mmCIF file with all atom_site columns, C-alpha atoms in Angstrom:
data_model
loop_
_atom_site.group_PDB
_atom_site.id
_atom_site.type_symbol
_atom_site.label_atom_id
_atom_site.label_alt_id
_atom_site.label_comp_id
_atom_site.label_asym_id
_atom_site.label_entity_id
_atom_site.label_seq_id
_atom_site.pdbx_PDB_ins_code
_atom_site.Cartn_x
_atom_site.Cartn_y
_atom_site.Cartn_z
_atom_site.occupancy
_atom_site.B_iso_or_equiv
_atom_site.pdbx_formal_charge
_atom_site.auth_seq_id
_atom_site.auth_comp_id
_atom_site.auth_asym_id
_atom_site.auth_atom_id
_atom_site.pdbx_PDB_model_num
ATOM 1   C CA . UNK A 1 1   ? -1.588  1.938  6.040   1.00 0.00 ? 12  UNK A CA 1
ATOM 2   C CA . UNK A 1 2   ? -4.940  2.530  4.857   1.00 0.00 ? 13  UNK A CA 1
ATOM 3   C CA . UNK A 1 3   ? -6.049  4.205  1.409   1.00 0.00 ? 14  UNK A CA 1
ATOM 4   C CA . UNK A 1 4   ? -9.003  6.520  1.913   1.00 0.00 ? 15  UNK A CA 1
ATOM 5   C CA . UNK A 1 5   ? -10.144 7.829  -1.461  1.00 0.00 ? 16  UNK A CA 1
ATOM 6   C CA . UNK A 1 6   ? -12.458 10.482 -2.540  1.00 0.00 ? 17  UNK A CA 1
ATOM 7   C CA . UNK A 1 7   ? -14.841 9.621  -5.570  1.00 0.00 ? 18  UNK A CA 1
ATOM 8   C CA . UNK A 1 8   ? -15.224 13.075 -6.230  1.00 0.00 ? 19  UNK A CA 1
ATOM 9   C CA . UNK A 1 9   ? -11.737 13.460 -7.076  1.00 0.00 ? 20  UNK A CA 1
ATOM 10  C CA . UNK A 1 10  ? -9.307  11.491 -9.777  1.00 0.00 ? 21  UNK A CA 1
ATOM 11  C CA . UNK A 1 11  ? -7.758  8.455  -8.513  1.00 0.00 ? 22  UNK A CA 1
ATOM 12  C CA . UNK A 1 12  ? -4.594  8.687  -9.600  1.00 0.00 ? 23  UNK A CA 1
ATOM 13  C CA . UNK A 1 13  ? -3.494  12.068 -8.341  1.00 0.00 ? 24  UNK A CA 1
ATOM 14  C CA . UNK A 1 14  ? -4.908  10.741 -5.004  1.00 0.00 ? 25  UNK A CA 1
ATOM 15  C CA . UNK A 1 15  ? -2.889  7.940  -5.196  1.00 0.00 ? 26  UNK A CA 1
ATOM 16  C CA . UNK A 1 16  ? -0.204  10.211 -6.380  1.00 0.00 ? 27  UNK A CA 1
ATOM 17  C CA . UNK A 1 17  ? -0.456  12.004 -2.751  1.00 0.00 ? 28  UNK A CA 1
ATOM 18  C CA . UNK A 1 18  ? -0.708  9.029  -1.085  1.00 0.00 ? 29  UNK A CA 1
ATOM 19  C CA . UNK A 1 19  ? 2.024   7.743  -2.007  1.00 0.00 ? 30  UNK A CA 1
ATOM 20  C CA . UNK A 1 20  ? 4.710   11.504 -2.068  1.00 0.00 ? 31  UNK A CA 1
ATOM 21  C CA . UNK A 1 21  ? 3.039   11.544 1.941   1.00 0.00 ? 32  UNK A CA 1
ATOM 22  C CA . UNK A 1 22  ? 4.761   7.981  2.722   1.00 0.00 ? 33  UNK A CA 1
ATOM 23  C CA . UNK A 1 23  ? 7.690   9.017  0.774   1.00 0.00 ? 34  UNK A CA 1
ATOM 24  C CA . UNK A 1 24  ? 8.098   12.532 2.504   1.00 0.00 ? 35  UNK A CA 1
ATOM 25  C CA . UNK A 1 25  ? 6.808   10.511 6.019   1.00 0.00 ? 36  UNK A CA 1
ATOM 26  C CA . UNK A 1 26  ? 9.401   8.634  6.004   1.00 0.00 ? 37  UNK A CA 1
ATOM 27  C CA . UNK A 1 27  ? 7.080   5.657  5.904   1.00 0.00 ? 38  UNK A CA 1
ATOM 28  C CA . UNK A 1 28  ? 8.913   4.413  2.491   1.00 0.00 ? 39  UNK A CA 1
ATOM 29  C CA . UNK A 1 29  ? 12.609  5.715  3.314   1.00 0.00 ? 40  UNK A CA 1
ATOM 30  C CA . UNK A 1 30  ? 14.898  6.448  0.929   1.00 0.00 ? 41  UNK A CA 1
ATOM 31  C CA . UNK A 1 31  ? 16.346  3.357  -1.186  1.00 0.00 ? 42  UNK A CA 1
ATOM 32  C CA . UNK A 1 32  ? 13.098  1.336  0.348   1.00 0.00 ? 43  UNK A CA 1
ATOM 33  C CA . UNK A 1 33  ? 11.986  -1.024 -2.908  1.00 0.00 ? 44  UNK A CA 1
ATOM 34  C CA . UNK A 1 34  ? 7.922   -0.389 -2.736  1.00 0.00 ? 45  UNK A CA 1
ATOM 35  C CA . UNK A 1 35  ? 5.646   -3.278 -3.389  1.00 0.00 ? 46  UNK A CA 1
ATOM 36  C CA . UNK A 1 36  ? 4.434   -4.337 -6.816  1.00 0.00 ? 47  UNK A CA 1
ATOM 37  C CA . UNK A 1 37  ? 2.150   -2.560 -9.056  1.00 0.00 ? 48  UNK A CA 1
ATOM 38  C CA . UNK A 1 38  ? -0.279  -5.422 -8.646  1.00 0.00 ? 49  UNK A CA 1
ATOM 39  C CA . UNK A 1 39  ? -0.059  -5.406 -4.523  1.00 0.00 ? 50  UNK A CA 1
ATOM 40  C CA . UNK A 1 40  ? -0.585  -1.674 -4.163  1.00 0.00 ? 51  UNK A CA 1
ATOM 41  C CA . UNK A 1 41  ? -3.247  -1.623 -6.161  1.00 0.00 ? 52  UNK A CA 1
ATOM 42  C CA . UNK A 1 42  ? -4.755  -4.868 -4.251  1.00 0.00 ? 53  UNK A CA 1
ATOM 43  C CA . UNK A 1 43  ? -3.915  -3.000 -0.393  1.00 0.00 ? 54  UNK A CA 1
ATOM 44  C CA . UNK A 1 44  ? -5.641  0.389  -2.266  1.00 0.00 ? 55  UNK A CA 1
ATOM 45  C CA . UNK A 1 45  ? -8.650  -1.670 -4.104  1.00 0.00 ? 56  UNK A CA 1
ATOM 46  C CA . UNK A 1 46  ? -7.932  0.385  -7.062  1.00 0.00 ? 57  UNK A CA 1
ATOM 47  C CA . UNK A 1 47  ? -7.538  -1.100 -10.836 1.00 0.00 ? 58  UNK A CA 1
ATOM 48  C CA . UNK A 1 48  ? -3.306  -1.802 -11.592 1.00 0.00 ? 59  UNK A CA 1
ATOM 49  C CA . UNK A 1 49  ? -3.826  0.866  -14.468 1.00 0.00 ? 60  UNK A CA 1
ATOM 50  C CA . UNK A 1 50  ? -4.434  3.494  -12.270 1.00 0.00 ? 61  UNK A CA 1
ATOM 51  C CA . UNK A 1 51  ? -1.630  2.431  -9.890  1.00 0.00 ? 62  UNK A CA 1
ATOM 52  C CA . UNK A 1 52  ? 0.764   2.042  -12.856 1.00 0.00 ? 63  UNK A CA 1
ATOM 53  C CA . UNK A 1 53  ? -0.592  5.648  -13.686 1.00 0.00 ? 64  UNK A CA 1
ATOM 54  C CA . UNK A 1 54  ? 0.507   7.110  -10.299 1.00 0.00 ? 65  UNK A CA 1
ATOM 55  C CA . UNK A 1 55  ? 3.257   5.467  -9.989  1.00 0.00 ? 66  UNK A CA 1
ATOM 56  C CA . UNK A 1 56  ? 4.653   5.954  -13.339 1.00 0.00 ? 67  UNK A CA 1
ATOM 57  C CA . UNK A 1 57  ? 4.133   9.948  -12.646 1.00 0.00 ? 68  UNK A CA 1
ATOM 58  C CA . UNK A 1 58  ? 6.323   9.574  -9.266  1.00 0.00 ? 69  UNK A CA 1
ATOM 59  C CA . UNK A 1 59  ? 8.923   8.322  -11.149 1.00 0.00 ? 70  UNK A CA 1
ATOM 60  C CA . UNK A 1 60  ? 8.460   11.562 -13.640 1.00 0.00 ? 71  UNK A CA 1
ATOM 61  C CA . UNK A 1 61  ? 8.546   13.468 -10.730 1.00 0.00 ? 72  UNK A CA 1
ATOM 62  C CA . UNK A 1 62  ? 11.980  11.780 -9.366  1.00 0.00 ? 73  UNK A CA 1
ATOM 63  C CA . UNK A 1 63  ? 10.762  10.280 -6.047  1.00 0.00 ? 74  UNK A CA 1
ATOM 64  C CA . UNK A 1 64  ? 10.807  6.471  -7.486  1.00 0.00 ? 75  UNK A CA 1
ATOM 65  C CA . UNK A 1 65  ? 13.334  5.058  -10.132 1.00 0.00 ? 76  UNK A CA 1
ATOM 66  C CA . UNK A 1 66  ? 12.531  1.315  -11.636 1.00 0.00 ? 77  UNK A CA 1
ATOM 67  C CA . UNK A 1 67  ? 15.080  -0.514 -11.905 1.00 0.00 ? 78  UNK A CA 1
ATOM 68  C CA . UNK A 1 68  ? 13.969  -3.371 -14.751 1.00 0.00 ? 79  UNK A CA 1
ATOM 69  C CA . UNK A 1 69  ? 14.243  -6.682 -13.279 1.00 0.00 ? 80  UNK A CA 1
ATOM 70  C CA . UNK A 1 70  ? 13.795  -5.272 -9.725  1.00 0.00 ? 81  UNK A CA 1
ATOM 71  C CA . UNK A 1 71  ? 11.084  -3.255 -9.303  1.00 0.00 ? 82  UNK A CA 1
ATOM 72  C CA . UNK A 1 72  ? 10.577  0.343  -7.998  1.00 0.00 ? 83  UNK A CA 1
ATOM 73  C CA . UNK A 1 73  ? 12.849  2.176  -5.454  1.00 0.00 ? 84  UNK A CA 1
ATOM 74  C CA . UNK A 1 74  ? 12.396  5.698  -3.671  1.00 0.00 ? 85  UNK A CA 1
ATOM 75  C CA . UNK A 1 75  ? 14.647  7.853  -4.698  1.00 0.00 ? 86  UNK A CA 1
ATOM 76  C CA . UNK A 1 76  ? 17.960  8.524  -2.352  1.00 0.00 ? 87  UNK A CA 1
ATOM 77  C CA . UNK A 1 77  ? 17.940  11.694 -3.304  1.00 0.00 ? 88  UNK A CA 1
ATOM 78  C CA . UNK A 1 78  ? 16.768  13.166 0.401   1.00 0.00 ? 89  UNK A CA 1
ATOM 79  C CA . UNK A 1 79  ? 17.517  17.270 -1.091  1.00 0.00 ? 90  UNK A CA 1
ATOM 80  C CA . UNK A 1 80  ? 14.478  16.302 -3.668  1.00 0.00 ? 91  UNK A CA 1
ATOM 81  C CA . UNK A 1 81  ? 12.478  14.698 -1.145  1.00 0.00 ? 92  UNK A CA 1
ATOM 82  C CA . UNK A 1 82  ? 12.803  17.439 1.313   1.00 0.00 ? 93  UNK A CA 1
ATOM 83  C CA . UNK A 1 83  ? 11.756  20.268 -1.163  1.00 0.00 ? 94  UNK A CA 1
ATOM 84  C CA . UNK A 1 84  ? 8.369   17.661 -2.294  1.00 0.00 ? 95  UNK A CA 1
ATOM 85  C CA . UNK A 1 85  ? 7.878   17.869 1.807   1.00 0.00 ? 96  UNK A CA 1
ATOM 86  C CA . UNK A 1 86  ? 7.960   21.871 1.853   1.00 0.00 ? 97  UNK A CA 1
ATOM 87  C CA . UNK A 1 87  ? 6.193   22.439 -1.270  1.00 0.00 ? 98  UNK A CA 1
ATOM 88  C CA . UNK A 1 88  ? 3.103   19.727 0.135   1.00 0.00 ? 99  UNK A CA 1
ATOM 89  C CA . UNK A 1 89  ? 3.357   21.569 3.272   1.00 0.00 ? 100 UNK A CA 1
ATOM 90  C CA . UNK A 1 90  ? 3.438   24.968 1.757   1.00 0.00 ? 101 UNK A CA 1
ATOM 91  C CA . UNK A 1 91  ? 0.335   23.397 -0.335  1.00 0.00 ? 102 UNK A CA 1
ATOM 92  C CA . UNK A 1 92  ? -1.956  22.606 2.902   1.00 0.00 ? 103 UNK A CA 1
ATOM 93  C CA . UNK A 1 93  ? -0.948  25.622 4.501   1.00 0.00 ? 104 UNK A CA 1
ATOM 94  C CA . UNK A 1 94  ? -2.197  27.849 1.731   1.00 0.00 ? 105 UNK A CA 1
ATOM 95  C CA . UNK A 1 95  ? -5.344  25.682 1.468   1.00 0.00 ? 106 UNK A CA 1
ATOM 96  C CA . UNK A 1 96  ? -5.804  26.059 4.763   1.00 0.00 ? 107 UNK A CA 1
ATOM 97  C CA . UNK A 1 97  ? -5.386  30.224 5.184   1.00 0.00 ? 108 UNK A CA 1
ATOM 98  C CA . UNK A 1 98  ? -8.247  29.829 1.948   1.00 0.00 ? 109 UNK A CA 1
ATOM 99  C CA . UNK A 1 99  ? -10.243 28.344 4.077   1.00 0.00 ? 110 UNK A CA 1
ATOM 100 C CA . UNK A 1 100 ? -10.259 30.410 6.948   1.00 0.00 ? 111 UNK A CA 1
ATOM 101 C CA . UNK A 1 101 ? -10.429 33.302 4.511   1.00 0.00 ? 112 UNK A CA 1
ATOM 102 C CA . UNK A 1 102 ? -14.072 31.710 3.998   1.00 0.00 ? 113 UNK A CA 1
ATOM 103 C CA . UNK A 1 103 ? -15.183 31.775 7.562   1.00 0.00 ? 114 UNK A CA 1
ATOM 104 C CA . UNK A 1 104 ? -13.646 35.602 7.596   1.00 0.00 ? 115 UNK A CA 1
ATOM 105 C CA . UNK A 1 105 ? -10.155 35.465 8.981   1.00 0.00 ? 116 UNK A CA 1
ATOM 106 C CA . UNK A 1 106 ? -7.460  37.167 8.430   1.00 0.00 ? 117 UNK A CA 1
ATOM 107 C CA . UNK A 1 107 ? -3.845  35.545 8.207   1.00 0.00 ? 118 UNK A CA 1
ATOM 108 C CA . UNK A 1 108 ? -2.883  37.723 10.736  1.00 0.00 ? 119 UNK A CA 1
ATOM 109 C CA . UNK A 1 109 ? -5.450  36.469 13.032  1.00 0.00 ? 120 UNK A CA 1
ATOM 110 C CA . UNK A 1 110 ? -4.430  32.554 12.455  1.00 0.00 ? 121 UNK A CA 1
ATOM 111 C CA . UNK A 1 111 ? -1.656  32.526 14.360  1.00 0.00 ? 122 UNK A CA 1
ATOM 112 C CA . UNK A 1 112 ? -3.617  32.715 17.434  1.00 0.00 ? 123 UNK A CA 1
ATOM 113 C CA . UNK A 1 113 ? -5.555  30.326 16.723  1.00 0.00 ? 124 UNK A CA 1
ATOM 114 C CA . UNK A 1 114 ? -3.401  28.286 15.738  1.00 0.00 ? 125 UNK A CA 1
ATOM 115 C CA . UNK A 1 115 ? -2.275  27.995 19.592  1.00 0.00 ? 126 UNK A CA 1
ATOM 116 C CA . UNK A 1 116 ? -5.615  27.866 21.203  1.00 0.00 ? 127 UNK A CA 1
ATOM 117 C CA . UNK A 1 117 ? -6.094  24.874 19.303  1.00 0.00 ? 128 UNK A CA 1
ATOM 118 C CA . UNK A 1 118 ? -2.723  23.943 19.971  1.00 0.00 ? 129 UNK A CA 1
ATOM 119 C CA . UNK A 1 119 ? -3.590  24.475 23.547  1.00 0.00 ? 130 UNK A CA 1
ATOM 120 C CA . UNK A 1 120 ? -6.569  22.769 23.979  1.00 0.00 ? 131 UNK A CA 1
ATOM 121 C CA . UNK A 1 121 ? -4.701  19.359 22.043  1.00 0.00 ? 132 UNK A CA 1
ATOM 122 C CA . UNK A 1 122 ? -2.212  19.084 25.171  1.00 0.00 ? 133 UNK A CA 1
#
């Protein structure tokens, strides 16, 4: 899974969302042990410090728990991780009706086209 990070934005928070997406993705189920501090922040190309950062804010958040001679988990908690998933999705949806705003839209013009772009995907 590839890291694609923004210099014009902190590292850690996009770390941060990196990381929630995989969780809520399903990509790190819950229970799944994630790799070490020191191998995320090799596969990201990223300092350990600012992994440990992002990581350590996760587990603030609830979505990982260390365990001390283990390592880190994702949390098994799938309520939590479902309401991180609606709350990111409520995030990009708002970000993107602000956006369209921009070009002059309306929200109640974005359903529409919403489906002609749905339509022209199939």
């Amino acid at each position: 899974m590839g890291w694609i990070l923004d210099k014009n934005r902190p590292i850690y928070l996009q770390l941060v969302e990196t990381l929630q997406s995989r969780i809520v993705s399903g990509a790190y189920p819950p229970g799944a042990k994630i790799d070490s501090v020191r191998d995320l922040a090799a596969e990201a190309a990223v300092n350990p410090n600012t992994m440990q950062r992002a990581l350590a804010e996760l587990e603030q958040s609830g979505l990982l728990r260390a365990e001390r001679t283990a390592g880190r988990f994702v949390t098994e908690d799938k309520e939590l991780i479902a309401a991180v998933r609606r709350q990111l999705a409520r995030d990009r949806v708002e970000a993107f009706v602000q956006s369209m705003a921009v070009l002059g839209y309306h929200r109640s013009e974005l359903p529409v086209l919403l489906q002609e772009s749905g339509a022209q995907a199939q």
